[in-house]
């Protein structure tokens, strides 16, 4: 099957000018994400993985090179609401109930079948019955699931996730990883997922993009080829450990210990 | 319980102060009555024009002017409170609208932030007593009289805390909450209504409590320099012309009661809004 490119970046660079001189956040990034892929961006802090995601989402502008999202420039893609974005924190609006938070993008877009969409997407993240709760009444993991439902409510083909489970404890994280994988299998979305956890990246992804800092660049791209209907037990298998080993090697090679 | 204790302490201090302040003017009268502690207390707490009236004298005056006079008569305190209250509320409404309008403009334009902010701050450094007569006279000369000129003074005082609070409140959403709106390609008004305004509510109510109290002050100040015929301010002024200290104090008590209930009222609205916005009790 030749899937079309959902995201393609070529020779992408982004330089921030600061008082201490230029910071090369991204340099010569070339990346293609195909329809239905689950791509993880992994690397130490400062490697530009979040910046790359933000460039794709048109929350930052590249200084050089080109990116296209669904064949459009990122700005057009954003205006066409081509993607759903999940942030590091749930970023729920505390004065809105769960259903009002999930319905927020639909209010803004003026969607007609908002109520049905809210219900459908809350059910997808197993939060049926919590519609009338306010965010502070939910646990951190549940709040992040609300924010995933909110991103899904836009019903985009592309989901951009920026370390969505980074602030959660490992038990909750494992459970949400499993649920996310089921969600991905059920909805057939394309996902770009930023993480700094090697097991998370290997468990979730079809491809792992290993990045390195100063300047932020891609140093390895790994096809995982693990079966799609995997469970957490797969983390004990040899194939899994081999991929994790390669990611670790890549991170080690790219990291300079001078500083 | 603590409130009661403080109230009692104030009452006791007040009675004691009344004795010391009033014996000075009533010395001859006390001598004539034969002196002694009982006469001193009795006379200094029941003078017709005391330096400081005793609390019960003020209570009696308030009672008389509130309940024994029809509320539409000039002698009624209710009449004067209503005159001041109506211009306070009008000024408060105008000031709140102006304050929010300025804050929205400032938040959306760096240029306005730089150019307006110094003037807004400077506006509050001018003594209100100096401008009040000019405002009244200028507006009077173009035919505007009654409660409107006074409410302009209230507005002038109370837009300031609203602007300052709302600028802070409208800029309080964190970058992630703002980025979220950007990913939805939300329009400016949508960001304002669905994010900035709700986020600013706690700041708004803090400002409104300050604003409504100083709106009342503004209305009273507006009544002083013009020889207004009615209002709490005119009542105080008349009292001071004729040495009617009890009347001044009664007007003071009325003013603070009105201020307290206005602030309490804003607090009540805040609680209702908080409940609807799911604020943790």
Coordinates of C-alpha atoms in Angstrom, one line a residue:
Chain A
X1 CA 0.0 0.0 0.0
X2 CA 1.4 3.4 -0.9
X3 CA 0.0 5.8 1.6
X4 CA 0.2 9.5 0.8
X5 CA 2.3 11.9 2.9
X6 CA 0.4 13.6 5.6
X7 CA 3.4 15.6 6.7
X8 CA 6.5 16.3 4.8
X9 CA 9.3 18.5 5.9
X10 CA 12.4 19.3 3.8
X11 CA 15.5 21.1 4.9
X12 CA 13.6 22.6 7.7
X13 CA 15.5 25.0 10.0
X14 CA 14.4 27.2 12.9
X15 CA 16.7 29.7 14.6
X16 CA 15.6 31.7 17.6
X17 CA 17.5 35.0 18.1
X18 CA 18.1 35.6 21.8
X19 CA 20.2 38.1 23.8
X20 CA 23.0 35.4 24.0
X21 CA 23.1 34.9 20.3
X22 CA 21.2 32.6 17.9
X23 CA 19.8 29.3 19.1
X24 CA 19.6 26.6 16.5
X25 CA 16.4 24.9 17.6
X26 CA 16.0 22.9 14.4
X27 CA 18.5 22.3 11.6
X28 CA 18.0 20.5 8.2
X29 CA 15.1 18.4 9.2
X30 CA 13.8 16.0 6.6
X31 CA 10.8 14.0 7.6
X32 CA 7.8 12.3 5.9
X33 CA 4.8 11.1 7.9
X34 CA 2.5 8.8 5.9
X35 CA -1.2 8.3 6.4
X36 CA -1.9 6.0 9.3
X37 CA 1.6 6.3 10.8
X38 CA 2.2 6.6 14.5
X39 CA 5.5 8.6 14.6
X40 CA 7.3 9.3 17.8
X41 CA 9.8 12.1 18.2
X42 CA 12.2 11.2 21.0
X43 CA 15.2 13.0 22.3
X44 CA 16.6 14.8 25.4
X45 CA 15.3 18.2 26.3
X46 CA 16.4 21.0 24.0
X47 CA 16.5 18.7 20.9
X48 CA 13.7 20.6 19.2
X49 CA 11.1 17.8 19.3
X50 CA 8.4 20.0 20.7
X51 CA 9.5 22.9 18.4
X52 CA 9.2 20.6 15.4
X53 CA 5.6 19.7 16.4
X54 CA 4.8 23.4 16.9
X55 CA 6.1 24.2 13.4
X56 CA 3.9 21.5 12.0
X57 CA 1.0 23.0 13.9
X58 CA 1.8 26.6 12.8
X59 CA 2.5 27.6 16.4
X60 CA 6.0 28.5 15.3
X61 CA 7.3 29.6 11.9
X62 CA 10.3 27.9 10.3
X63 CA 13.3 30.1 9.3
X64 CA 14.2 28.1 6.3
X65 CA 12.9 25.0 4.4
X66 CA 9.4 23.9 3.8
X67 CA 6.7 21.9 5.6
X68 CA 3.5 20.7 4.2
X69 CA 0.6 19.3 6.1
X70 CA -2.1 17.5 4.0
X71 CA -0.4 19.1 1.0
X72 CA -0.9 22.6 2.4
X73 CA 1.4 25.1 4.1
X74 CA 1.0 24.8 7.9
X75 CA -0.9 28.1 8.1
X76 CA -3.5 26.9 5.6
X77 CA -3.7 23.5 7.4
X78 CA -4.3 25.2 10.7
X79 CA -7.0 27.4 9.2
X80 CA -8.6 24.3 7.7
X81 CA -8.5 22.7 11.2
X82 CA -6.5 19.8 9.8
X83 CA -5.2 18.6 13.1
X84 CA -6.0 18.1 16.7
X85 CA -3.3 19.2 19.2
X86 CA -2.8 17.7 22.7
X87 CA -0.5 19.7 25.0
X88 CA 1.8 18.7 27.7
X89 CA -0.8 19.8 30.3
X90 CA -4.5 19.2 29.8
X91 CA -5.1 23.0 29.4
X92 CA -8.7 22.6 30.2
X93 CA -10.7 25.8 30.8
X94 CA -11.6 25.5 34.5
X95 CA -14.9 27.3 34.2
X96 CA -16.2 24.8 31.7
X97 CA -17.6 21.4 32.5
X98 CA -16.1 18.3 30.8
X99 CA -18.6 18.3 28.0
X100 CA -18.3 22.1 27.5
X101 CA -14.5 21.7 27.3
X102 CA -14.8 19.0 24.7
X103 CA -17.4 21.1 22.9
X104 CA -15.2 24.2 22.8
X105 CA -13.6 23.7 19.4
X106 CA -17.1 22.8 18.0
X107 CA -18.5 26.0 19.3
X108 CA -15.7 27.9 17.6
X109 CA -16.1 26.0 14.4
X110 CA -19.9 26.3 14.6
X111 CA -20.5 22.6 14.2
X112 CA -24.1 21.5 13.9
X113 CA -24.0 18.0 15.5
X114 CA -21.8 19.2 18.4
X115 CA -23.7 17.3 21.2
X116 CA -23.5 14.0 19.4
X117 CA -19.8 14.5 18.6
X118 CA -19.0 15.4 22.3
X119 CA -20.7 12.3 23.5
X120 CA -19.1 10.1 20.9
X121 CA -15.6 11.3 21.7
X122 CA -16.0 11.2 25.4
X123 CA -17.1 7.6 25.0
X124 CA -13.9 7.0 23.0
X125 CA -11.7 8.0 25.9
X126 CA -14.0 6.1 28.4
X127 CA -15.3 9.2 30.1
X128 CA -19.0 8.7 29.5
X129 CA -20.9 9.8 32.7
X130 CA -18.5 12.6 33.6
X131 CA -20.0 15.2 31.3
X132 CA -21.2 17.5 34.0
X133 CA -18.0 17.4 36.1
X134 CA -15.6 20.4 36.3
X135 CA -11.9 19.7 35.6
X136 CA -10.8 20.0 39.3
X137 CA -13.1 17.1 40.1
X138 CA -11.1 14.8 37.9
X139 CA -7.7 13.1 38.3
X140 CA -4.7 14.2 36.2
X141 CA -5.1 11.2 33.9
X142 CA -8.8 11.8 33.4
X143 CA -8.1 15.5 32.7
X144 CA -5.6 14.5 30.0
X145 CA -8.2 12.1 28.5
X146 CA -10.7 15.0 28.3
X147 CA -8.1 17.0 26.4
X148 CA -7.6 14.1 24.0
X149 CA -11.4 13.9 23.5
X150 CA -11.3 17.6 22.9
X151 CA -8.6 17.2 20.2
X152 CA -10.6 14.3 18.7
X153 CA -13.8 16.3 18.6
X154 CA -12.5 18.3 15.8
X155 CA -12.4 14.9 14.0
X156 CA -9.1 15.6 12.3
X157 CA -7.1 12.9 10.4
X158 CA -4.0 14.1 12.1
X159 CA -3.3 14.1 15.9
X160 CA -0.3 16.0 17.2
X161 CA 0.6 15.1 20.8
X162 CA 3.2 16.9 22.8
X163 CA 4.3 14.7 25.7
X164 CA 0.7 14.2 26.7
X165 CA 1.4 11.7 29.5
X166 CA 4.7 13.3 30.7
X167 CA 3.2 14.6 33.9
X168 CA 1.5 11.3 34.9
X169 CA 2.7 8.4 37.0
X170 CA 3.9 5.3 35.3
X171 CA 0.9 3.1 36.2
X172 CA -1.6 5.7 34.7
X173 CA 0.8 6.2 31.8
X174 CA 0.8 2.5 30.9
X175 CA -2.9 2.4 31.0
X176 CA -3.3 5.5 28.8
X177 CA -0.7 4.2 26.3
X178 CA -2.7 1.0 25.9
X179 CA -5.9 3.1 25.4
X180 CA -4.2 5.4 23.0
X181 CA -3.1 2.4 20.9
X182 CA -6.6 1.1 20.9
X183 CA -7.9 4.5 19.9
X184 CA -5.4 4.7 17.1
X185 CA -6.4 1.3 15.8
X186 CA -10.1 2.2 16.0
X187 CA -9.9 5.6 14.4
X188 CA -7.0 5.0 11.9
X189 CA -5.6 8.5 12.6
X190 CA -2.1 9.6 11.8
X191 CA -0.3 10.5 15.0
X192 CA 2.8 12.5 15.7
X193 CA 3.8 11.9 19.3
X194 CA 6.5 13.7 21.3
X195 CA 8.0 11.9 24.2
X196 CA 11.2 11.4 26.2
X197 CA 10.4 7.9 27.3
X198 CA 12.0 5.1 25.3
X199 CA 9.5 2.3 26.3
X200 CA 6.6 4.7 25.5
X201 CA 8.0 5.5 22.0
X202 CA 8.8 1.9 21.2
X203 CA 5.4 0.6 22.4
X204 CA 3.3 3.1 20.6
X205 CA 5.1 3.8 17.3
X206 CA 5.3 2.5 13.8
X207 CA 8.3 4.8 13.4
X208 CA 10.6 6.4 15.9
X209 CA 12.5 9.6 15.0
X210 CA 15.5 10.0 17.3
X211 CA 16.6 13.6 17.7
X212 CA 19.6 15.3 19.3
X213 CA 20.2 18.8 20.6
X214 CA 22.5 21.8 19.7
X215 CA 21.6 22.0 16.9
X216 CA 18.2 20.2 17.0
X217 CA 18.5 17.5 14.3
X218 CA 17.3 14.0 13.4
X219 CA 20.0 11.4 13.9
X220 CA 18.1 8.1 13.3
X221 CA 14.7 6.9 12.0
X222 CA 13.6 3.5 13.1
X223 CA 10.8 1.4 11.6
X224 CA 9.5 -0.7 14.5
X225 CA 7.4 -3.3 12.5
X226 CA 5.8 -4.6 15.7
X227 CA 2.3 -6.1 15.3
X228 CA -0.4 -3.5 15.4
X229 CA -2.6 -5.3 18.0
X230 CA 0.1 -5.3 20.7
X231 CA -0.4 -5.4 24.5
X232 CA 1.9 -4.1 27.3
X233 CA 3.5 -7.7 27.5
X234 CA 5.3 -7.0 24.2
X235 CA 7.7 -4.9 26.2
X236 CA 9.3 -8.2 27.5
X237 CA 10.0 -9.6 24.0
X238 CA 13.3 -9.6 22.2
X239 CA 12.1 -7.6 19.2
X240 CA 10.9 -4.8 21.6
X241 CA 14.2 -4.7 23.6
X242 CA 16.2 -4.6 20.4
X243 CA 14.4 -1.5 19.1
X244 CA 14.7 0.1 22.6
X245 CA 18.5 -0.7 22.5
X246 CA 18.8 1.0 19.1
X247 CA 16.9 4.1 20.3
X248 CA 19.2 4.3 23.4
X249 CA 22.3 4.0 21.2
X250 CA 21.1 6.8 19.0
X251 CA 20.4 9.0 21.9
X252 CA 23.8 8.3 23.4
X253 CA 25.6 9.0 20.1
X254 CA 23.8 12.3 19.6
X255 CA 24.3 13.6 23.1
X256 CA 27.5 15.5 23.8
X257 CA 28.7 15.2 27.3
X258 CA 30.9 18.2 27.1
X259 CA 28.3 20.4 28.9
Chain B
X1 CA -18.4 36.7 68.1
X2 CA -15.1 38.5 67.3
X3 CA -17.2 41.0 65.3
X4 CA -19.4 41.7 68.3
X5 CA -16.4 42.1 70.6
X6 CA -14.8 44.7 68.2
X7 CA -18.2 46.5 67.9
X8 CA -18.5 46.7 71.7
X9 CA -15.0 48.0 72.0
X10 CA -15.6 50.7 69.5
X11 CA -18.9 51.7 71.2
X12 CA -17.1 51.9 74.6
X13 CA -14.3 54.0 73.1
X14 CA -16.8 56.2 71.4
X15 CA -18.7 56.9 74.7
X16 CA -15.5 57.7 76.5
X17 CA -14.3 60.0 73.7
X18 CA -17.7 61.8 73.8
X19 CA -17.3 62.5 77.5
X20 CA -13.8 64.0 77.1
X21 CA -14.6 66.0 73.9
X22 CA -17.9 67.3 75.1
X23 CA -17.1 68.3 78.7
X24 CA -14.9 71.0 77.2
X25 CA -17.8 72.8 75.6
X26 CA -20.3 71.9 78.3
X27 CA -18.2 72.8 81.4
X28 CA -20.5 75.6 82.5
X29 CA -23.6 73.5 82.1
X30 CA -22.2 70.7 84.2
X31 CA -21.1 73.2 86.9
X32 CA -24.6 74.6 86.9
X33 CA -26.1 71.2 87.4
X34 CA -23.8 70.7 90.4
X35 CA -21.0 68.7 88.8
X36 CA -20.2 65.1 89.7
X37 CA -19.8 62.0 87.5
X38 CA -23.5 61.3 86.9
X39 CA -24.1 64.9 85.7
X40 CA -21.0 64.9 83.6
X41 CA -22.0 61.7 81.8
X42 CA -25.6 62.7 81.5
X43 CA -24.9 66.1 80.0
X44 CA -22.0 65.2 77.8
X45 CA -24.1 62.4 76.2
X46 CA -27.2 64.5 75.5
X47 CA -26.0 67.9 74.2
X48 CA -27.9 69.3 71.3
X49 CA -24.8 70.3 69.4
X50 CA -22.1 68.1 70.8
X51 CA -18.5 68.0 69.5
X52 CA -19.0 64.2 69.2
X53 CA -22.5 62.9 69.6
X54 CA -22.9 59.8 71.7
X55 CA -23.9 56.6 69.6
X56 CA -27.4 56.6 70.9
X57 CA -28.0 60.2 69.8
X58 CA -26.9 59.2 66.3
X59 CA -29.2 56.1 66.4
X60 CA -32.1 58.2 67.5
X61 CA -31.4 60.8 64.7
X62 CA -31.2 58.0 62.1
X63 CA -34.4 56.4 63.4
X64 CA -36.2 59.8 63.3
X65 CA -35.1 60.7 59.8
X66 CA -35.7 57.2 58.3
X67 CA -38.9 56.0 59.9
X68 CA -40.8 59.0 61.1
X69 CA -40.6 61.1 57.9
X70 CA -42.1 60.2 54.6
X71 CA -39.3 59.1 52.3
X72 CA -40.0 61.7 49.6
X73 CA -39.6 64.6 52.0
X74 CA -36.4 66.6 52.1
X75 CA -36.1 65.9 55.9
X76 CA -36.0 62.2 55.2
X77 CA -32.6 60.5 55.2
X78 CA -34.0 57.9 52.8
X79 CA -34.6 60.6 50.3
X80 CA -31.0 61.8 50.5
X81 CA -29.6 58.2 50.4
X82 CA -31.7 57.5 47.3
X83 CA -30.4 60.7 45.5
X84 CA -26.8 59.7 46.2
X85 CA -27.4 56.0 45.5
X86 CA -28.9 56.6 42.1
X87 CA -25.9 58.7 40.9
X88 CA -23.5 56.2 42.5
X89 CA -25.1 53.3 40.6
X90 CA -25.2 55.2 37.3
X91 CA -21.5 56.3 37.8
X92 CA -20.5 52.7 38.7
X93 CA -22.2 51.3 35.6
X94 CA -20.5 53.9 33.4
X95 CA -17.2 53.5 35.1
X96 CA -17.3 49.7 34.8
X97 CA -18.1 49.9 31.1
X98 CA -15.3 52.5 30.5
X99 CA -12.9 50.4 32.6
X100 CA -13.6 47.2 30.7
X101 CA -13.5 49.0 27.4
X102 CA -10.1 50.5 28.1
X103 CA -8.8 47.2 29.3
X104 CA -9.9 45.4 26.2
X105 CA -8.3 48.1 24.0
X106 CA -5.1 48.0 26.0
X107 CA -4.8 44.2 25.9
X108 CA -5.3 44.2 22.1
X109 CA -2.9 46.9 21.2
X110 CA 0.7 47.5 22.4
X111 CA 0.5 51.0 21.1
X112 CA -2.6 51.8 23.2
X113 CA -0.9 50.1 26.2
X114 CA 2.0 52.4 25.9
X115 CA 0.1 55.6 25.1
X116 CA -3.0 55.2 27.3
X117 CA -1.5 53.7 30.5
X118 CA 0.4 56.8 31.7
X119 CA -2.7 59.0 31.2
X120 CA -4.9 56.5 33.1
X121 CA -2.5 56.5 36.0
X122 CA -2.0 60.3 35.8
X123 CA -5.8 60.8 35.9
X124 CA -5.9 59.3 39.4
X125 CA -3.2 61.6 40.8
X126 CA -5.3 64.7 40.3
X127 CA -7.2 65.5 43.5
X128 CA -10.9 64.8 42.9
X129 CA -11.9 67.7 45.0
X130 CA -10.2 70.0 42.5
X131 CA -11.9 68.6 39.5
X132 CA -15.3 68.0 40.9
X133 CA -16.5 71.6 40.8
X134 CA -15.1 72.1 37.3
X135 CA -17.0 69.0 36.0
X136 CA -20.2 70.1 37.6
X137 CA -19.9 73.7 36.3
X138 CA -18.8 72.6 32.8
X139 CA -21.6 70.1 32.5
X140 CA -24.1 72.5 34.0
X141 CA -23.2 75.1 31.4
X142 CA -24.2 72.7 28.6
X143 CA -27.5 72.0 30.4
X144 CA -26.6 68.8 32.1
X145 CA -27.6 68.9 35.8
X146 CA -29.1 66.5 38.3
X147 CA -27.5 63.1 38.9
X148 CA -25.5 63.0 35.7
X149 CA -22.6 65.3 36.5
X150 CA -22.2 63.6 39.9
X151 CA -22.1 60.2 38.3
X152 CA -19.4 61.4 35.9
X153 CA -17.3 62.1 39.0
X154 CA -18.1 58.6 40.3
X155 CA -17.2 57.2 36.9
X156 CA -13.9 59.1 36.9
X157 CA -12.9 57.5 40.1
X158 CA -14.1 54.0 39.6
X159 CA -13.0 53.2 36.1
X160 CA -9.4 53.0 37.3
X161 CA -9.5 49.8 39.5
X162 CA -11.6 48.1 36.8
X163 CA -9.1 48.9 34.1
X164 CA -6.1 47.8 36.1
X165 CA -7.8 44.6 37.3
X166 CA -9.2 43.7 33.9
X167 CA -5.9 44.3 32.1
X168 CA -4.4 41.8 34.5
X169 CA -7.3 39.4 34.2
X170 CA -7.6 39.5 30.4
X171 CA -3.8 38.7 30.1
X172 CA -4.1 35.9 32.8
X173 CA -4.7 32.9 30.4
X174 CA -1.5 30.8 30.1
X175 CA 0.3 30.4 26.8
X176 CA -1.1 26.9 26.4
X177 CA -4.7 28.0 26.7
X178 CA -4.0 30.7 24.1
X179 CA -2.2 28.3 21.8
X180 CA -5.2 26.0 22.0
X181 CA -7.4 28.8 20.6
X182 CA -4.8 29.3 17.8
X183 CA -5.0 25.6 16.8
X184 CA -8.8 26.1 16.4
X185 CA -8.2 29.2 14.3
X186 CA -10.4 31.1 16.7
X187 CA -11.2 34.8 15.8
X188 CA -10.2 37.7 18.1
X189 CA -13.7 38.1 19.5
X190 CA -14.0 34.3 20.1
X191 CA -10.7 34.4 22.1
X192 CA -12.0 37.4 24.1
X193 CA -15.4 35.9 24.9
X194 CA -14.5 32.2 25.4
X195 CA -11.1 32.6 27.1
X196 CA -10.1 36.1 28.2
X197 CA -13.3 37.2 29.7
X198 CA -14.1 34.1 31.8
X199 CA -10.5 34.0 32.9
X200 CA -10.7 37.6 34.0
X201 CA -13.8 37.2 36.2
X202 CA -12.0 36.8 39.6
X203 CA -10.0 40.0 38.8
X204 CA -13.2 41.8 37.7
X205 CA -15.0 41.2 41.0
X206 CA -12.1 42.2 43.1
X207 CA -12.0 45.5 41.1
X208 CA -15.8 46.0 41.2
X209 CA -15.8 45.8 45.0
X210 CA -13.3 48.6 45.2
X211 CA -15.0 50.5 42.4
X212 CA -18.5 50.5 43.9
X213 CA -17.2 51.9 47.2
X214 CA -15.3 54.7 45.6
X215 CA -18.2 55.4 43.3
X216 CA -20.2 56.3 46.4
X217 CA -17.4 58.5 47.6
X218 CA -17.3 60.2 44.2
X219 CA -21.1 60.9 44.3
X220 CA -20.8 62.4 47.8
X221 CA -17.8 64.5 46.8
X222 CA -19.8 65.6 43.8
X223 CA -22.5 67.0 46.1
X224 CA -20.2 69.0 48.3
X225 CA -18.7 71.8 46.2
X226 CA -21.9 72.8 44.4
X227 CA -24.3 73.3 47.2
X228 CA -26.4 70.5 46.0
X229 CA -30.0 70.5 47.4
X230 CA -30.1 66.8 48.0
X231 CA -27.9 63.8 48.7
X232 CA -25.8 62.4 51.6
X233 CA -23.1 65.0 50.8
X234 CA -25.5 68.0 50.9
X235 CA -26.9 66.6 54.2
X236 CA -23.3 66.7 55.7
X237 CA -22.7 70.1 54.3
X238 CA -25.9 71.5 55.7
X239 CA -25.2 69.9 59.0
X240 CA -21.8 71.6 59.2
X241 CA -23.2 75.0 58.2
X242 CA -25.6 74.9 61.1
X243 CA -23.4 73.0 63.6
X244 CA -25.8 70.0 63.5
X245 CA -23.1 67.4 64.3
X246 CA -25.7 64.8 65.0
X247 CA -27.1 65.2 61.5
X248 CA -23.6 64.9 60.0
X249 CA -22.9 61.7 61.9
X250 CA -26.3 60.3 60.9
X251 CA -25.4 61.0 57.3
X252 CA -22.0 59.3 57.8
X253 CA -23.6 56.3 59.3
X254 CA -26.0 56.1 56.3
X255 CA -23.1 56.5 53.9
X256 CA -21.1 53.7 55.4
X257 CA -24.2 51.4 55.6
X258 CA -24.9 52.0 51.9
X259 CA -21.2 51.4 51.0
X260 CA -21.2 48.2 53.1
X261 CA -24.4 46.9 51.5
X262 CA -23.2 47.8 48.0
X263 CA -19.9 45.9 48.5
X264 CA -21.8 43.0 50.0
X265 CA -24.2 43.1 47.0
X266 CA -21.3 42.8 44.6
X267 CA -19.9 39.9 46.7
X268 CA -23.3 38.2 46.4
X269 CA -23.3 38.5 42.6
X270 CA -19.7 37.1 42.7
X271 CA -20.8 34.1 44.6
X272 CA -23.6 33.4 42.1
X273 CA -21.2 33.7 39.1
X274 CA -18.5 31.6 40.9
X275 CA -21.1 28.8 41.4
X276 CA -22.0 28.9 37.8
X277 CA -18.4 28.8 36.7
X278 CA -17.6 25.8 38.8
X279 CA -15.2 27.5 41.2
X280 CA -14.2 25.2 44.0
X281 CA -16.1 26.4 47.1

